[in-house]
mmCIF file of C-alpha atoms in Angstrom:
data_model
loop_
_atom_site.group_PDB
_atom_site.id
_atom_site.type_symbol
_atom_site.label_atom_id
_atom_site.label_comp_id
_atom_site.label_asym_id
_atom_site.label_seq_id
_atom_site.Cartn_x
_atom_site.Cartn_y
_atom_site.Cartn_z
ATOM 1 C CA MET A 104 47.122 65.379 113.904
ATOM 2 C CA ARG A 105 45.528 68.038 116.228
ATOM 3 C CA VAL A 106 47.770 70.608 117.593
ATOM 4 C CA GLY A 107 46.681 72.968 120.593
ATOM 5 C CA LEU A 108 48.317 76.295 121.154
ATOM 6 C CA ILE A 109 48.248 77.491 124.682
ATOM 7 C CA THR A 110 48.663 81.196 124.235
ATOM 8 C CA PRO A 111 46.869 84.632 124.638
ATOM 9 C CA ASP A 112 48.488 85.677 121.269
ATOM 10 C CA PRO A 113 48.007 83.116 118.481
ATOM 11 C CA GLY A 114 49.045 85.879 115.963
ATOM 12 C CA HIS A 115 52.662 85.811 117.359
ATOM 13 C CA PRO A 116 54.866 85.598 114.185
ATOM 14 C CA LEU A 117 56.297 82.110 115.270
ATOM 15 C CA LEU A 118 52.924 80.595 116.146
ATOM 16 C CA ALA A 119 51.097 82.018 113.179
ATOM 17 C CA ALA A 120 53.802 80.795 110.819
ATOM 18 C CA THR A 121 53.884 77.334 112.582
ATOM 19 C CA ALA A 122 50.061 77.089 112.264
ATOM 20 C CA ALA A 123 50.237 78.087 108.614
ATOM 21 C CA LEU A 124 52.556 75.271 107.862
ATOM 22 C CA LEU A 125 50.413 72.634 109.776
ATOM 23 C CA ALA A 126 47.113 74.003 108.093
ATOM 24 C CA GLY A 127 45.466 71.719 105.594
ATOM 25 C CA ARG A 128 46.850 68.302 106.812
ATOM 26 C CA HIS A 129 46.449 68.978 110.459
ATOM 27 C CA GLU A 130 44.095 70.948 112.739
ATOM 28 C CA VAL A 131 45.216 73.700 115.033
ATOM 29 C CA ASP A 132 43.154 74.777 118.057
ATOM 30 C CA VAL A 133 43.810 77.796 120.307
ATOM 31 C CA LEU A 134 43.248 77.539 124.131
ATOM 32 C CA HIS A 135 43.413 80.827 126.017
ATOM 33 C CA PRO A 136 45.472 80.293 129.161
ATOM 34 C CA GLY A 137 43.309 82.639 131.274
ATOM 35 C CA ALA A 138 40.761 79.840 131.734
ATOM 36 C CA GLY A 139 43.249 77.839 133.775
ATOM 37 C CA ALA A 140 42.493 74.021 134.335
ATOM 38 C CA ALA A 141 38.824 74.400 133.381
ATOM 39 C CA ALA A 142 40.011 74.704 129.678
ATOM 40 C CA ALA A 143 41.222 71.197 129.795
ATOM 41 C CA ALA A 144 37.723 69.805 129.964
ATOM 42 C CA GLY A 145 36.865 68.631 126.365
ATOM 43 C CA ALA A 146 40.238 69.516 124.953
ATOM 44 C CA ASP A 147 41.376 66.731 122.692
ATOM 45 C CA ALA A 148 44.481 67.826 120.816
ATOM 46 C CA ASP A 149 47.315 65.248 120.316
ATOM 47 C CA VAL A 150 49.976 67.666 121.507
ATOM 48 C CA TYR A 151 49.953 71.217 122.978
ATOM 49 C CA LEU A 152 52.497 73.950 122.524
ATOM 50 C CA LEU A 153 52.643 76.126 125.779
ATOM 51 C CA LYS A 154 53.575 79.689 124.921
ATOM 52 C CA ALA A 155 52.456 81.274 128.180
ATOM 53 C CA ARG A 156 53.909 81.427 131.729
ATOM 54 C CA THR A 157 51.141 82.703 133.974
ATOM 55 C CA PRO A 158 49.931 80.687 136.927
ATOM 56 C CA GLU A 159 46.729 79.873 134.893
ATOM 57 C CA ALA A 160 48.659 78.741 131.961
ATOM 58 C CA LEU A 161 50.645 76.224 134.085
ATOM 59 C CA GLU A 162 47.586 75.163 135.777
ATOM 60 C CA LEU A 163 46.139 74.387 132.354
ATOM 61 C CA ALA A 164 49.242 72.524 131.120
ATOM 62 C CA ARG A 165 49.375 70.387 134.265
ATOM 63 C CA ALA A 166 45.640 69.436 133.815
ATOM 64 C CA LEU A 167 46.292 68.418 130.181
ATOM 65 C CA GLU A 168 49.406 66.424 131.221
ATOM 66 C CA GLU A 169 47.323 64.714 133.937
ATOM 67 C CA GLY A 170 44.847 63.600 131.255
ATOM 68 C CA GLY A 171 47.766 62.169 129.154
ATOM 69 C CA ALA A 172 48.404 64.880 126.662
ATOM 70 C CA PRO A 173 52.020 65.758 125.740
ATOM 71 C CA VAL A 174 52.761 69.445 126.519
ATOM 72 C CA VAL A 175 55.768 71.343 124.888
ATOM 73 C CA ASN A 176 57.328 72.574 127.133
ATOM 74 C CA SER A 177 55.962 70.758 130.231
ATOM 75 C CA ALA A 178 54.486 72.841 133.083
ATOM 76 C CA ALA A 179 57.320 71.642 135.255
ATOM 77 C CA ALA A 180 59.973 72.749 132.885
ATOM 78 C CA THR A 181 58.404 75.948 132.243
ATOM 79 C CA GLY A 182 58.241 76.643 135.998
ATOM 80 C CA ARG A 183 62.042 75.891 136.312
ATOM 81 C CA CYS A 184 62.544 79.021 134.211
ATOM 82 C CA GLN A 185 60.543 81.354 136.318
ATOM 83 C CA ASP A 186 62.472 81.427 139.586
ATOM 84 C CA ARG A 187 65.913 82.760 138.936
ATOM 85 C CA THR A 188 67.196 81.442 142.251
ATOM 86 C CA GLY A 189 66.310 77.933 141.372
ATOM 87 C CA MET A 190 67.356 78.455 137.834
ATOM 88 C CA ALA A 191 70.870 79.304 138.939
ATOM 89 C CA GLU A 192 70.938 76.377 141.525
ATOM 90 C CA LEU A 193 69.986 73.988 138.879
ATOM 91 C CA ALA A 194 72.392 75.194 136.168
ATOM 92 C CA LEU A 195 75.360 75.477 138.536
ATOM 93 C CA GLY A 196 74.625 72.236 140.030
ATOM 94 C CA ALA A 197 74.805 70.669 136.673
ATOM 95 C CA GLY A 198 78.036 72.300 135.980
ATOM 96 C CA LEU A 199 76.767 74.764 133.393
ATOM 97 C CA PRO A 200 78.603 78.246 133.116
ATOM 98 C CA PHE A 201 75.910 80.154 134.784
ATOM 99 C CA ALA A 202 76.405 83.464 136.539
ATOM 100 C CA ALA A 203 76.944 83.288 140.207
ATOM 101 C CA THR A 204 73.647 84.300 141.856
ATOM 102 C CA ARG A 205 72.611 85.652 145.226
ATOM 103 C CA THR A 206 69.131 86.019 146.506
ATOM 104 C CA PHE A 207 67.546 88.869 148.502
ATOM 105 C CA ALA A 208 64.064 88.928 149.977
ATOM 106 C CA SER A 209 63.615 92.498 148.771
ATOM 107 C CA LEU A 210 65.609 95.138 146.657
ATOM 108 C CA SER A 211 65.586 97.330 149.856
ATOM 109 C CA LEU A 212 67.741 94.839 151.700
ATOM 110 C CA LEU A 213 70.499 95.411 149.133
ATOM 111 C CA GLY A 214 71.436 98.604 150.833
ATOM 112 C CA SER A 215 72.383 96.953 154.113
ATOM 113 C CA ALA A 216 74.598 94.263 152.511
ATOM 114 C CA THR A 217 78.238 95.119 153.032
ATOM 115 C CA ASP A 218 79.861 92.402 150.977
ATOM 116 C CA LEU A 219 78.618 93.228 147.472
ATOM 117 C CA ARG A 220 81.139 93.755 144.733
ATOM 118 C CA TRP A 221 80.080 96.590 142.438
ATOM 119 C CA PRO A 222 79.010 96.954 139.581
ATOM 120 C CA LEU A 223 76.344 94.316 139.779
ATOM 121 C CA VAL A 224 73.386 93.214 137.925
ATOM 122 C CA VAL A 225 70.026 93.161 139.789
ATOM 123 C CA LYS A 226 66.900 91.143 138.476
ATOM 124 C CA SER A 227 63.668 90.352 139.669
ATOM 125 C CA ARG A 228 63.750 86.809 141.279
ATOM 126 C CA LEU A 229 60.463 86.087 139.304
ATOM 127 C CA SER A 230 61.227 86.150 135.634
ATOM 128 C CA ARG A 231 58.249 87.837 133.834
ATOM 129 C CA LYS A 232 57.272 90.555 131.460
ATOM 130 C CA ASP A 233 58.481 93.920 132.434
ATOM 131 C CA ASP A 234 60.547 92.645 135.368
ATOM 132 C CA LEU A 235 63.440 94.415 136.957
ATOM 133 C CA VAL A 236 66.868 93.962 135.184
ATOM 134 C CA VAL A 237 69.330 96.682 135.838
ATOM 135 C CA ARG A 238 73.091 97.197 136.179
ATOM 136 C CA LEU A 239 74.135 99.128 139.344
ATOM 137 C CA GLU A 240 77.388 100.880 139.621
ATOM 138 C CA GLY A 241 76.995 101.424 143.374
ATOM 139 C CA PRO A 242 74.515 101.580 146.191
ATOM 140 C CA GLY A 243 73.478 105.142 145.338
ATOM 141 C CA ARG A 244 71.076 104.030 142.527
ATOM 142 C CA LEU A 245 69.149 102.118 144.917
ATOM 143 C CA ARG A 246 67.321 105.150 146.124
ATOM 144 C CA GLU A 247 66.045 105.848 142.673
ATOM 145 C CA LEU A 248 64.571 102.306 142.384
ATOM 146 C CA GLU A 249 63.124 102.278 145.920
ATOM 147 C CA PRO A 250 59.617 103.787 145.311
ATOM 148 C CA ARG A 251 58.748 101.215 142.537
ATOM 149 C CA TRP A 252 60.948 98.092 143.270
ATOM 150 C CA GLY A 253 61.606 98.449 147.089
ATOM 151 C CA GLY A 254 59.740 95.319 148.043
ATOM 152 C CA GLU A 255 60.573 93.169 144.905
ATOM 153 C CA PRO A 256 62.363 90.007 145.664
ATOM 154 C CA VAL A 257 65.581 90.053 143.594
ATOM 155 C CA VAL A 258 68.771 88.156 142.713
ATOM 156 C CA THR A 259 72.119 89.788 142.007
ATOM 157 C CA GLN A 260 74.849 88.639 139.533
ATOM 158 C CA GLU A 261 78.291 89.977 139.528
ATOM 159 C CA PHE A 262 78.769 92.084 136.414
ATOM 160 C CA ALA A 263 81.134 90.215 133.958
ATOM 161 C CA PRO A 264 82.947 92.610 131.625
ATOM 162 C CA ASN A 265 81.845 91.824 128.018
ATOM 163 C CA ASP A 266 81.286 93.520 124.707
ATOM 164 C CA GLY A 267 77.799 94.624 125.369
ATOM 165 C CA TRP A 268 76.062 92.094 123.195
ATOM 166 C CA ASP A 269 73.868 89.224 124.364
ATOM 167 C CA HIS A 270 74.172 86.096 122.291
ATOM 168 C CA LYS A 271 70.531 84.766 122.001
ATOM 169 C CA LEU A 272 70.542 81.093 121.462
ATOM 170 C CA TRP A 273 67.179 79.566 120.616
ATOM 171 C CA VAL A 274 66.590 75.988 120.482
ATOM 172 C CA VAL A 275 63.627 74.080 118.968
ATOM 173 C CA GLY A 276 63.934 70.299 119.367
ATOM 174 C CA ASP A 277 67.629 69.619 118.431
ATOM 175 C CA GLU A 278 67.967 72.657 116.128
ATOM 176 C CA VAL A 279 69.863 75.688 117.471
ATOM 177 C CA PHE A 280 69.294 79.264 116.017
ATOM 178 C CA ALA A 281 71.289 82.317 117.056
ATOM 179 C CA GLY A 282 71.091 86.073 117.167
ATOM 180 C CA LEU A 283 72.908 89.057 118.562
ATOM 181 C CA ARG A 284 71.098 91.662 120.475
ATOM 182 C CA ARG A 285 72.346 94.732 122.497
ATOM 183 C CA SER A 286 72.304 94.012 126.192
ATOM 184 C CA GLU A 287 69.173 95.241 128.030
ATOM 185 C CA LEU A 288 71.798 96.758 130.436
ATOM 186 C CA ALA A 289 72.883 98.978 127.518
ATOM 187 C CA ALA A 290 72.183 102.668 127.878
ATOM 188 C CA ASP A 291 70.440 102.839 124.512
ATOM 189 C CA GLY A 292 68.281 99.789 125.298
ATOM 190 C CA LYS A 293 68.393 96.304 123.742
ATOM 191 C CA GLY A 294 66.858 96.948 120.275
ATOM 192 C CA PRO A 295 66.189 94.058 117.718
ATOM 193 C CA ALA A 296 68.149 90.947 117.439
ATOM 194 C CA ARG A 297 70.240 90.617 114.366
ATOM 195 C CA SER A 298 71.152 87.329 112.768
ATOM 196 C CA LEU A 299 74.378 85.366 113.699
ATOM 197 C CA ASP A 300 75.365 82.928 111.200
ATOM 198 C CA ARG A 301 78.243 81.260 113.143
ATOM 199 C CA LEU A 302 78.574 80.584 116.885
ATOM 200 C CA PRO A 303 81.870 79.955 118.632
ATOM 201 C CA ASP A 304 82.904 76.385 118.929
ATOM 202 C CA GLY A 305 80.999 74.560 121.603
ATOM 203 C CA TRP A 306 78.241 77.100 122.157
ATOM 204 C CA ALA A 307 75.624 75.042 120.135
ATOM 205 C CA GLY A 308 76.438 71.924 122.359
ATOM 206 C CA LEU A 309 76.156 74.177 125.398
ATOM 207 C CA ALA A 310 72.630 75.271 124.487
ATOM 208 C CA LEU A 311 71.503 71.811 123.931
ATOM 209 C CA ARG A 312 72.915 70.860 127.314
ATOM 210 C CA VAL A 313 70.764 73.415 128.834
ATOM 211 C CA GLY A 314 67.673 71.667 127.374
ATOM 212 C CA GLU A 315 68.877 68.453 129.001
ATOM 213 C CA VAL A 316 69.292 69.903 132.333
ATOM 214 C CA PHE A 317 65.991 71.848 132.421
ATOM 215 C CA GLY A 318 63.839 69.396 130.571
ATOM 216 C CA LEU A 319 63.041 71.873 127.746
ATOM 217 C CA ASP A 320 62.254 71.401 124.141
ATOM 218 C CA VAL A 321 61.785 75.018 123.030
ATOM 219 C CA TYR A 322 63.744 77.584 124.909
ATOM 220 C CA GLY A 323 66.082 80.486 124.854
ATOM 221 C CA VAL A 324 69.537 80.795 126.449
ATOM 222 C CA ASP A 325 71.098 84.227 126.853
ATOM 223 C CA VAL A 326 74.960 84.005 126.767
ATOM 224 C CA ILE A 327 77.686 86.677 126.909
ATOM 225 C CA ALA A 328 81.237 86.302 125.815
ATOM 226 C CA THR A 329 83.724 86.913 128.647
ATOM 227 C CA ASP A 330 87.447 86.517 128.992
ATOM 228 C CA ARG A 331 86.735 83.263 130.824
ATOM 229 C CA GLY A 332 84.513 81.955 128.159
ATOM 230 C CA PRO A 333 80.654 81.785 127.490
ATOM 231 C CA LEU A 334 78.611 82.897 130.684
ATOM 232 C CA ILE A 335 74.932 82.059 130.713
ATOM 233 C CA VAL A 336 72.879 84.834 132.257
ATOM 234 C CA ASP A 337 69.264 83.681 131.735
ATOM 235 C CA VAL A 338 67.222 80.743 130.338
ATOM 236 C CA ASN A 339 63.633 81.294 128.874
ATOM 237 C CA ALA A 340 60.936 78.771 128.185
ATOM 238 C CA PHE A 341 59.379 79.057 124.648
ATOM 239 C CA PRO A 342 60.689 82.584 123.851
ATOM 240 C CA GLY A 343 59.477 84.744 120.970
ATOM 241 C CA ILE A 344 61.782 83.538 118.343
ATOM 242 C CA ARG A 345 61.360 86.076 115.452
ATOM 243 C CA ASP A 346 62.948 86.364 112.065
ATOM 244 C CA GLN A 347 64.827 83.047 112.296
ATOM 245 C CA ALA A 348 64.610 81.136 108.938
ATOM 246 C CA GLY A 349 63.658 77.413 109.714
ATOM 247 C CA ALA A 350 62.288 78.063 113.276
ATOM 248 C CA PRO A 351 58.474 77.588 112.293
ATOM 249 C CA GLU A 352 59.370 74.484 110.477
ATOM 250 C CA ALA A 353 61.324 73.066 113.239
ATOM 251 C CA LEU A 354 58.436 73.856 115.721
ATOM 252 C CA ALA A 355 55.876 72.175 113.408
ATOM 253 C CA ALA A 356 58.002 69.139 113.003
ATOM 254 C CA LEU A 357 58.651 68.894 116.756
ATOM 255 C CA ALA A 358 54.850 69.164 117.573
ATOM 256 C CA LEU A 359 54.113 66.281 115.050
ATOM 257 C CA ARG A 360 57.016 64.173 116.373
ATOM 258 C CA ARG A 361 55.709 64.526 119.981
ATOM 259 C CA ALA A 362 52.101 63.868 118.917
ATOM 260 C CA ALA A 363 53.077 60.683 116.923
ATOM 261 C CA ALA A 364 55.329 59.500 119.934
ATOM 262 C CA ALA A 365 52.367 59.971 122.298
ATOM 263 C CA ALA A 366 50.053 57.958 120.010
ATOM 264 C CA ARG A 367 52.440 54.998 119.933
#
């Protein structure tokens, strides 16, 4: 089989370990997503793994799909995880326990809203590297954020009291991996994830249900434990799954299964 990696960073630990597992019996090619749809010309892998979220990467993935190649995750599924407004609408519409979300055309408009309940969490509407994710205790902090983020389209989520830890649930195919990481809202920063051997009952099934709703095969679900049960606060397509024993093996097996299914 021939497996294509759509990524600007083929040395990422998950991808590098997966490529090493495939080496020998299978070929692994790397397509840089910056070339956009033009890179699809002449590309002939049996399956592609899309670990990039830029417009050019999605353009490339769509072109490959139009040519009949399977892409994991699809361009459409990857796109569903980028707009946090659409993400919340899809999740809540499917009955998932997702944080109630409101959308504002810009951060500046939060200051004129009179019905907000503080504290609240403010995030960039567009999920991307180095986006805005912050807990605000009241409207006063908006003035500090205004110079950099004033024009940023944002969503708000009511802050749900929790223990300060994000449960990171990573899914590869039908396998669920888990870790704990300090919330990025914490004063000392999120820090590295630590292994989590056991999930509360029902949480693995919840993670798999997210994949069904969003059409994802490789993804992450950020969950916090509240007094009302698990609350999903974010969904990410093809996250950087690090230090999870068995994850590269699961990804290699998924790629080969998808390639074999397409060949049939």
